[in-house]
């Protein structure tokens, strides 16, 4: 059975690159009916925090990436790492090293002076295990080093193709620090072995870790998982995506008003494509169609405009009932009283406003000009449509007709406009623009009759009177 894992470090928020890695692992497991494991790599005690862990869990839940096993915490698995290291010591695949930091610094500086790459020279490699244990019992400090394997290793990467690794560029690297805490690469291999991970799908920045991990797999006699290193995500300037480009935290996109379905869809397209034309995928579509064969080797570019556009498309196609559920917390935070209007009104108004919104927050903002007692009119809109004497006079005359509209229907509202246009010999645009600005404070928005009907007669009359200073 295929088993994938997502293994973030809880040292900050879950960023876009990490979220895409989680998504690809999740999709691959779901596509093959396998198991998706969540593992929190929190061995960096100084930087790991419970808050960051919770942010990661919340981000994954928002994206709909449920896990089958876990979350497992490396900080709670030290017995496994120590037991595995002990086995390697017994099998002479690792050894205790007593070289002090000062000694290693001297050797490193000497190599630099000679313009050579520093590699540990194996000073302690031949110390018998029993002698080493006696020295430790006597109070000496020692790390545990892995005896590197010689030769070349070729990994058939599922994305990059064959990748060659030459062990001559490595030294006998540390797997346990002198305090007994494990090193990252050692933890990863121990955990992947214990959790029976079959496919390691991760960012290309982890490719440099692969040769050490491959050696450890071989030394421990465990079948290597299939590796798939996915390309980096770049900003619009083709540099590594970072805060300078805008939001990179998954929950920041949630706060900005993205639908999880939309953001998940866009994430999937960062380095993967089903074909050269299909852009919209439901969760089930992604599970059905995802494959590593269609993951690109080339870096993906995060296009904020495209991401926003896609979110707008999702919002426009989402049922108003679901939208109201999504924005209710936002409405409440913005002190908009949902009970002020019947449910039918919310449904009708959402159907109007969702066609123009890019973010859920746009929907929240739009309700202010339907519900607030007064609105601020944009200065440019006022200058253009509510300052000319003729415009104000036409607005006064339309107000008289509006007050007589009964029943308050689109047909009767259209007739009011037609009557004014005939009497004053004007075109529709000469009156509709002043009316729109008076109602909403803006020059753009929904269709004018949709605006009237959503706003209601009393509020429409009040807005026009306010604009006229009555």
mmCIF file with all atom_site columns, C-alpha atoms in Angstrom, residues 153-272:
data_model
loop_
_atom_site.group_PDB
_atom_site.id
_atom_site.type_symbol
_atom_site.label_atom_id
_atom_site.label_alt_id
_atom_site.label_comp_id
_atom_site.label_asym_id
_atom_site.label_entity_id
_atom_site.label_seq_id
_atom_site.pdbx_PDB_ins_code
_atom_site.Cartn_x
_atom_site.Cartn_y
_atom_site.Cartn_z
_atom_site.occupancy
_atom_site.B_iso_or_equiv
_atom_site.pdbx_formal_charge
_atom_site.auth_seq_id
_atom_site.auth_comp_id
_atom_site.auth_asym_id
_atom_site.auth_atom_id
_atom_site.pdbx_PDB_model_num
ATOM 1   C CA . UNK A 1 153 ? 24.256  6.087  -5.846  1.00 0.00 ? 153 UNK A CA 1
ATOM 2   C CA . UNK A 1 154 ? 21.635  6.728  -8.513  1.00 0.00 ? 154 UNK A CA 1
ATOM 3   C CA . UNK A 1 155 ? 18.148  7.646  -7.367  1.00 0.00 ? 155 UNK A CA 1
ATOM 4   C CA . UNK A 1 156 ? 15.374  7.406  -9.943  1.00 0.00 ? 156 UNK A CA 1
ATOM 5   C CA . UNK A 1 157 ? 13.506  10.516 -8.877  1.00 0.00 ? 157 UNK A CA 1
ATOM 6   C CA . UNK A 1 158 ? 9.837   10.418 -9.869  1.00 0.00 ? 158 UNK A CA 1
ATOM 7   C CA . UNK A 1 159 ? 9.990   14.048 -11.067 1.00 0.00 ? 159 UNK A CA 1
ATOM 8   C CA . UNK A 1 160 ? 13.614  14.836 -11.870 1.00 0.00 ? 160 UNK A CA 1
ATOM 9   C CA . UNK A 1 161 ? 14.552  11.485 -13.350 1.00 0.00 ? 161 UNK A CA 1
ATOM 10  C CA . UNK A 1 162 ? 17.861  9.733  -12.494 1.00 0.00 ? 162 UNK A CA 1
ATOM 11  C CA . UNK A 1 163 ? 19.950  11.739 -10.026 1.00 0.00 ? 163 UNK A CA 1
ATOM 12  C CA . UNK A 1 164 ? 23.531  10.691 -9.218  1.00 0.00 ? 164 UNK A CA 1
ATOM 13  C CA . UNK A 1 165 ? 25.117  11.077 -5.795  1.00 0.00 ? 165 UNK A CA 1
ATOM 14  C CA . UNK A 1 166 ? 28.842  10.560 -5.169  1.00 0.00 ? 166 UNK A CA 1
ATOM 15  C CA . UNK A 1 167 ? 29.738  9.695  -1.574  1.00 0.00 ? 167 UNK A CA 1
ATOM 16  C CA . UNK A 1 168 ? 33.215  11.202 -1.946  1.00 0.00 ? 168 UNK A CA 1
ATOM 17  C CA . UNK A 1 169 ? 31.779  14.673 -1.317  1.00 0.00 ? 169 UNK A CA 1
ATOM 18  C CA . UNK A 1 170 ? 30.491  13.580 2.097   1.00 0.00 ? 170 UNK A CA 1
ATOM 19  C CA . UNK A 1 171 ? 32.182  12.772 5.383   1.00 0.00 ? 171 UNK A CA 1
ATOM 20  C CA . UNK A 1 172 ? 31.172  10.606 8.323   1.00 0.00 ? 172 UNK A CA 1
ATOM 21  C CA . UNK A 1 173 ? 28.273  12.805 9.336   1.00 0.00 ? 173 UNK A CA 1
ATOM 22  C CA . UNK A 1 174 ? 26.792  13.114 12.824  1.00 0.00 ? 174 UNK A CA 1
ATOM 23  C CA . UNK A 1 175 ? 23.540  11.314 13.615  1.00 0.00 ? 175 UNK A CA 1
ATOM 24  C CA . UNK A 1 176 ? 23.364  11.949 17.390  1.00 0.00 ? 176 UNK A CA 1
ATOM 25  C CA . UNK A 1 177 ? 24.655  15.032 19.182  1.00 0.00 ? 177 UNK A CA 1
ATOM 26  C CA . UNK A 1 178 ? 26.660  14.716 22.393  1.00 0.00 ? 178 UNK A CA 1
ATOM 27  C CA . UNK A 1 179 ? 23.510  15.314 24.451  1.00 0.00 ? 179 UNK A CA 1
ATOM 28  C CA . UNK A 1 180 ? 21.821  12.369 22.740  1.00 0.00 ? 180 UNK A CA 1
ATOM 29  C CA . UNK A 1 181 ? 19.509  14.463 20.546  1.00 0.00 ? 181 UNK A CA 1
ATOM 30  C CA . UNK A 1 182 ? 19.171  13.240 16.939  1.00 0.00 ? 182 UNK A CA 1
ATOM 31  C CA . UNK A 1 183 ? 20.149  15.068 13.758  1.00 0.00 ? 183 UNK A CA 1
ATOM 32  C CA . UNK A 1 184 ? 17.469  15.853 11.154  1.00 0.00 ? 184 UNK A CA 1
ATOM 33  C CA . UNK A 1 185 ? 18.521  13.419 8.423   1.00 0.00 ? 185 UNK A CA 1
ATOM 34  C CA . UNK A 1 186 ? 18.736  10.546 10.893  1.00 0.00 ? 186 UNK A CA 1
ATOM 35  C CA . UNK A 1 187 ? 15.289  11.275 12.374  1.00 0.00 ? 187 UNK A CA 1
ATOM 36  C CA . UNK A 1 188 ? 13.722  11.411 8.936   1.00 0.00 ? 188 UNK A CA 1
ATOM 37  C CA . UNK A 1 189 ? 15.031  8.003  7.915   1.00 0.00 ? 189 UNK A CA 1
ATOM 38  C CA . UNK A 1 190 ? 14.139  6.387  11.241  1.00 0.00 ? 190 UNK A CA 1
ATOM 39  C CA . UNK A 1 191 ? 10.616  7.783  11.052  1.00 0.00 ? 191 UNK A CA 1
ATOM 40  C CA . UNK A 1 192 ? 10.064  6.932  7.397   1.00 0.00 ? 192 UNK A CA 1
ATOM 41  C CA . UNK A 1 193 ? 11.211  3.384  8.090   1.00 0.00 ? 193 UNK A CA 1
ATOM 42  C CA . UNK A 1 194 ? 9.039   3.037  11.175  1.00 0.00 ? 194 UNK A CA 1
ATOM 43  C CA . UNK A 1 195 ? 6.002   4.530  9.423   1.00 0.00 ? 195 UNK A CA 1
ATOM 44  C CA . UNK A 1 196 ? 6.614   2.429  6.305   1.00 0.00 ? 196 UNK A CA 1
ATOM 45  C CA . UNK A 1 197 ? 6.606   5.450  3.999   1.00 0.00 ? 197 UNK A CA 1
ATOM 46  C CA . UNK A 1 198 ? 6.742   4.353  0.360   1.00 0.00 ? 198 UNK A CA 1
ATOM 47  C CA . UNK A 1 199 ? 6.873   7.750  -1.387  1.00 0.00 ? 199 UNK A CA 1
ATOM 48  C CA . UNK A 1 200 ? 8.702   10.863 -0.226  1.00 0.00 ? 200 UNK A CA 1
ATOM 49  C CA . UNK A 1 201 ? 7.284   13.855 -2.096  1.00 0.00 ? 201 UNK A CA 1
ATOM 50  C CA . UNK A 1 202 ? 8.997   17.058 -1.036  1.00 0.00 ? 202 UNK A CA 1
ATOM 51  C CA . UNK A 1 203 ? 10.489  20.327 -2.225  1.00 0.00 ? 203 UNK A CA 1
ATOM 52  C CA . UNK A 1 204 ? 13.561  20.383 -4.423  1.00 0.00 ? 204 UNK A CA 1
ATOM 53  C CA . UNK A 1 205 ? 15.406  22.219 -1.648  1.00 0.00 ? 205 UNK A CA 1
ATOM 54  C CA . UNK A 1 206 ? 15.555  18.866 0.178   1.00 0.00 ? 206 UNK A CA 1
ATOM 55  C CA . UNK A 1 207 ? 17.442  17.203 -2.675  1.00 0.00 ? 207 UNK A CA 1
ATOM 56  C CA . UNK A 1 208 ? 20.745  17.905 -0.913  1.00 0.00 ? 208 UNK A CA 1
ATOM 57  C CA . UNK A 1 209 ? 19.573  15.753 2.033   1.00 0.00 ? 209 UNK A CA 1
ATOM 58  C CA . UNK A 1 210 ? 18.940  12.750 -0.168  1.00 0.00 ? 210 UNK A CA 1
ATOM 59  C CA . UNK A 1 211 ? 22.478  11.234 -0.386  1.00 0.00 ? 211 UNK A CA 1
ATOM 60  C CA . UNK A 1 212 ? 22.832  11.041 3.401   1.00 0.00 ? 212 UNK A CA 1
ATOM 61  C CA . UNK A 1 213 ? 19.376  9.549  3.736   1.00 0.00 ? 213 UNK A CA 1
ATOM 62  C CA . UNK A 1 214 ? 20.021  7.039  0.967   1.00 0.00 ? 214 UNK A CA 1
ATOM 63  C CA . UNK A 1 215 ? 23.156  5.851  2.782   1.00 0.00 ? 215 UNK A CA 1
ATOM 64  C CA . UNK A 1 216 ? 21.233  5.441  6.009   1.00 0.00 ? 216 UNK A CA 1
ATOM 65  C CA . UNK A 1 217 ? 18.517  3.410  4.285   1.00 0.00 ? 217 UNK A CA 1
ATOM 66  C CA . UNK A 1 218 ? 21.164  1.127  2.809   1.00 0.00 ? 218 UNK A CA 1
ATOM 67  C CA . UNK A 1 219 ? 23.037  0.739  6.069   1.00 0.00 ? 219 UNK A CA 1
ATOM 68  C CA . UNK A 1 220 ? 19.843  -0.106 7.934   1.00 0.00 ? 220 UNK A CA 1
ATOM 69  C CA . UNK A 1 221 ? 18.793  -2.584 5.264   1.00 0.00 ? 221 UNK A CA 1
ATOM 70  C CA . UNK A 1 222 ? 15.492  -0.876 4.582   1.00 0.00 ? 222 UNK A CA 1
ATOM 71  C CA . UNK A 1 223 ? 14.044  -0.514 1.051   1.00 0.00 ? 223 UNK A CA 1
ATOM 72  C CA . UNK A 1 224 ? 14.395  3.057  -0.112  1.00 0.00 ? 224 UNK A CA 1
ATOM 73  C CA . UNK A 1 225 ? 11.142  4.942  -0.676  1.00 0.00 ? 225 UNK A CA 1
ATOM 74  C CA . UNK A 1 226 ? 10.454  6.472  -4.054  1.00 0.00 ? 226 UNK A CA 1
ATOM 75  C CA . UNK A 1 227 ? 11.639  10.086 -4.069  1.00 0.00 ? 227 UNK A CA 1
ATOM 76  C CA . UNK A 1 228 ? 9.865   12.900 -5.894  1.00 0.00 ? 228 UNK A CA 1
ATOM 77  C CA . UNK A 1 229 ? 11.396  16.354 -5.559  1.00 0.00 ? 229 UNK A CA 1
ATOM 78  C CA . UNK A 1 230 ? 9.079   19.107 -6.737  1.00 0.00 ? 230 UNK A CA 1
ATOM 79  C CA . UNK A 1 231 ? 10.290  22.457 -8.027  1.00 0.00 ? 231 UNK A CA 1
ATOM 80  C CA . UNK A 1 232 ? 10.465  25.643 -6.030  1.00 0.00 ? 232 UNK A CA 1
ATOM 81  C CA . UNK A 1 233 ? 7.688   28.254 -6.079  1.00 0.00 ? 233 UNK A CA 1
ATOM 82  C CA . UNK A 1 234 ? 8.795   31.673 -7.292  1.00 0.00 ? 234 UNK A CA 1
ATOM 83  C CA . UNK A 1 235 ? 7.274   35.107 -6.963  1.00 0.00 ? 235 UNK A CA 1
ATOM 84  C CA . UNK A 1 236 ? 6.225   37.215 -9.973  1.00 0.00 ? 236 UNK A CA 1
ATOM 85  C CA . UNK A 1 237 ? 9.818   38.518 -10.181 1.00 0.00 ? 237 UNK A CA 1
ATOM 86  C CA . UNK A 1 238 ? 11.053  34.917 -10.639 1.00 0.00 ? 238 UNK A CA 1
ATOM 87  C CA . UNK A 1 239 ? 12.793  34.970 -7.241  1.00 0.00 ? 239 UNK A CA 1
ATOM 88  C CA . UNK A 1 240 ? 11.981  32.623 -4.381  1.00 0.00 ? 240 UNK A CA 1
ATOM 89  C CA . UNK A 1 241 ? 8.535   33.348 -3.015  1.00 0.00 ? 241 UNK A CA 1
ATOM 90  C CA . UNK A 1 242 ? 8.784   35.342 0.210   1.00 0.00 ? 242 UNK A CA 1
ATOM 91  C CA . UNK A 1 243 ? 7.006   37.948 2.320   1.00 0.00 ? 243 UNK A CA 1
ATOM 92  C CA . UNK A 1 244 ? 8.167   40.725 0.006   1.00 0.00 ? 244 UNK A CA 1
ATOM 93  C CA . UNK A 1 245 ? 5.795   39.375 -2.647  1.00 0.00 ? 245 UNK A CA 1
ATOM 94  C CA . UNK A 1 246 ? 2.757   39.529 -0.352  1.00 0.00 ? 246 UNK A CA 1
ATOM 95  C CA . UNK A 1 247 ? 0.929   36.858 1.602   1.00 0.00 ? 247 UNK A CA 1
ATOM 96  C CA . UNK A 1 248 ? 2.762   33.539 1.850   1.00 0.00 ? 248 UNK A CA 1
ATOM 97  C CA . UNK A 1 249 ? 1.061   32.103 4.936   1.00 0.00 ? 249 UNK A CA 1
ATOM 98  C CA . UNK A 1 250 ? -1.861  29.815 4.173   1.00 0.00 ? 250 UNK A CA 1
ATOM 99  C CA . UNK A 1 251 ? -4.012  31.363 6.903   1.00 0.00 ? 251 UNK A CA 1
ATOM 100 C CA . UNK A 1 252 ? -3.274  34.830 5.489   1.00 0.00 ? 252 UNK A CA 1
ATOM 101 C CA . UNK A 1 253 ? -5.137  33.787 2.359   1.00 0.00 ? 253 UNK A CA 1
ATOM 102 C CA . UNK A 1 254 ? -7.991  32.591 4.540   1.00 0.00 ? 254 UNK A CA 1
ATOM 103 C CA . UNK A 1 255 ? -8.050  35.944 6.307   1.00 0.00 ? 255 UNK A CA 1
ATOM 104 C CA . UNK A 1 256 ? -8.018  37.788 2.987   1.00 0.00 ? 256 UNK A CA 1
ATOM 105 C CA . UNK A 1 257 ? -11.222 36.016 2.002   1.00 0.00 ? 257 UNK A CA 1
ATOM 106 C CA . UNK A 1 258 ? -10.208 33.055 -0.138  1.00 0.00 ? 258 UNK A CA 1
ATOM 107 C CA . UNK A 1 259 ? -12.392 29.981 -0.340  1.00 0.00 ? 259 UNK A CA 1
ATOM 108 C CA . UNK A 1 260 ? -10.439 26.832 0.583   1.00 0.00 ? 260 UNK A CA 1
ATOM 109 C CA . UNK A 1 261 ? -11.690 25.106 -2.570  1.00 0.00 ? 261 UNK A CA 1
ATOM 110 C CA . UNK A 1 262 ? -10.287 27.908 -4.702  1.00 0.00 ? 262 UNK A CA 1
ATOM 111 C CA . UNK A 1 263 ? -6.928  28.094 -2.966  1.00 0.00 ? 263 UNK A CA 1
ATOM 112 C CA . UNK A 1 264 ? -6.525  24.311 -3.050  1.00 0.00 ? 264 UNK A CA 1
ATOM 113 C CA . UNK A 1 265 ? -7.273  24.342 -6.785  1.00 0.00 ? 265 UNK A CA 1
ATOM 114 C CA . UNK A 1 266 ? -4.699  27.064 -7.419  1.00 0.00 ? 266 UNK A CA 1
ATOM 115 C CA . UNK A 1 267 ? -2.069  25.309 -5.294  1.00 0.00 ? 267 UNK A CA 1
ATOM 116 C CA . UNK A 1 268 ? -2.498  22.152 -7.359  1.00 0.00 ? 268 UNK A CA 1
ATOM 117 C CA . UNK A 1 269 ? -1.665  24.087 -10.526 1.00 0.00 ? 269 UNK A CA 1
ATOM 118 C CA . UNK A 1 270 ? 1.675   25.259 -9.130  1.00 0.00 ? 270 UNK A CA 1
ATOM 119 C CA . UNK A 1 271 ? 3.860   22.737 -10.897 1.00 0.00 ? 271 UNK A CA 1
ATOM 120 C CA . UNK A 1 272 ? 1.183   20.256 -11.975 1.00 0.00 ? 272 UNK A CA 1
#
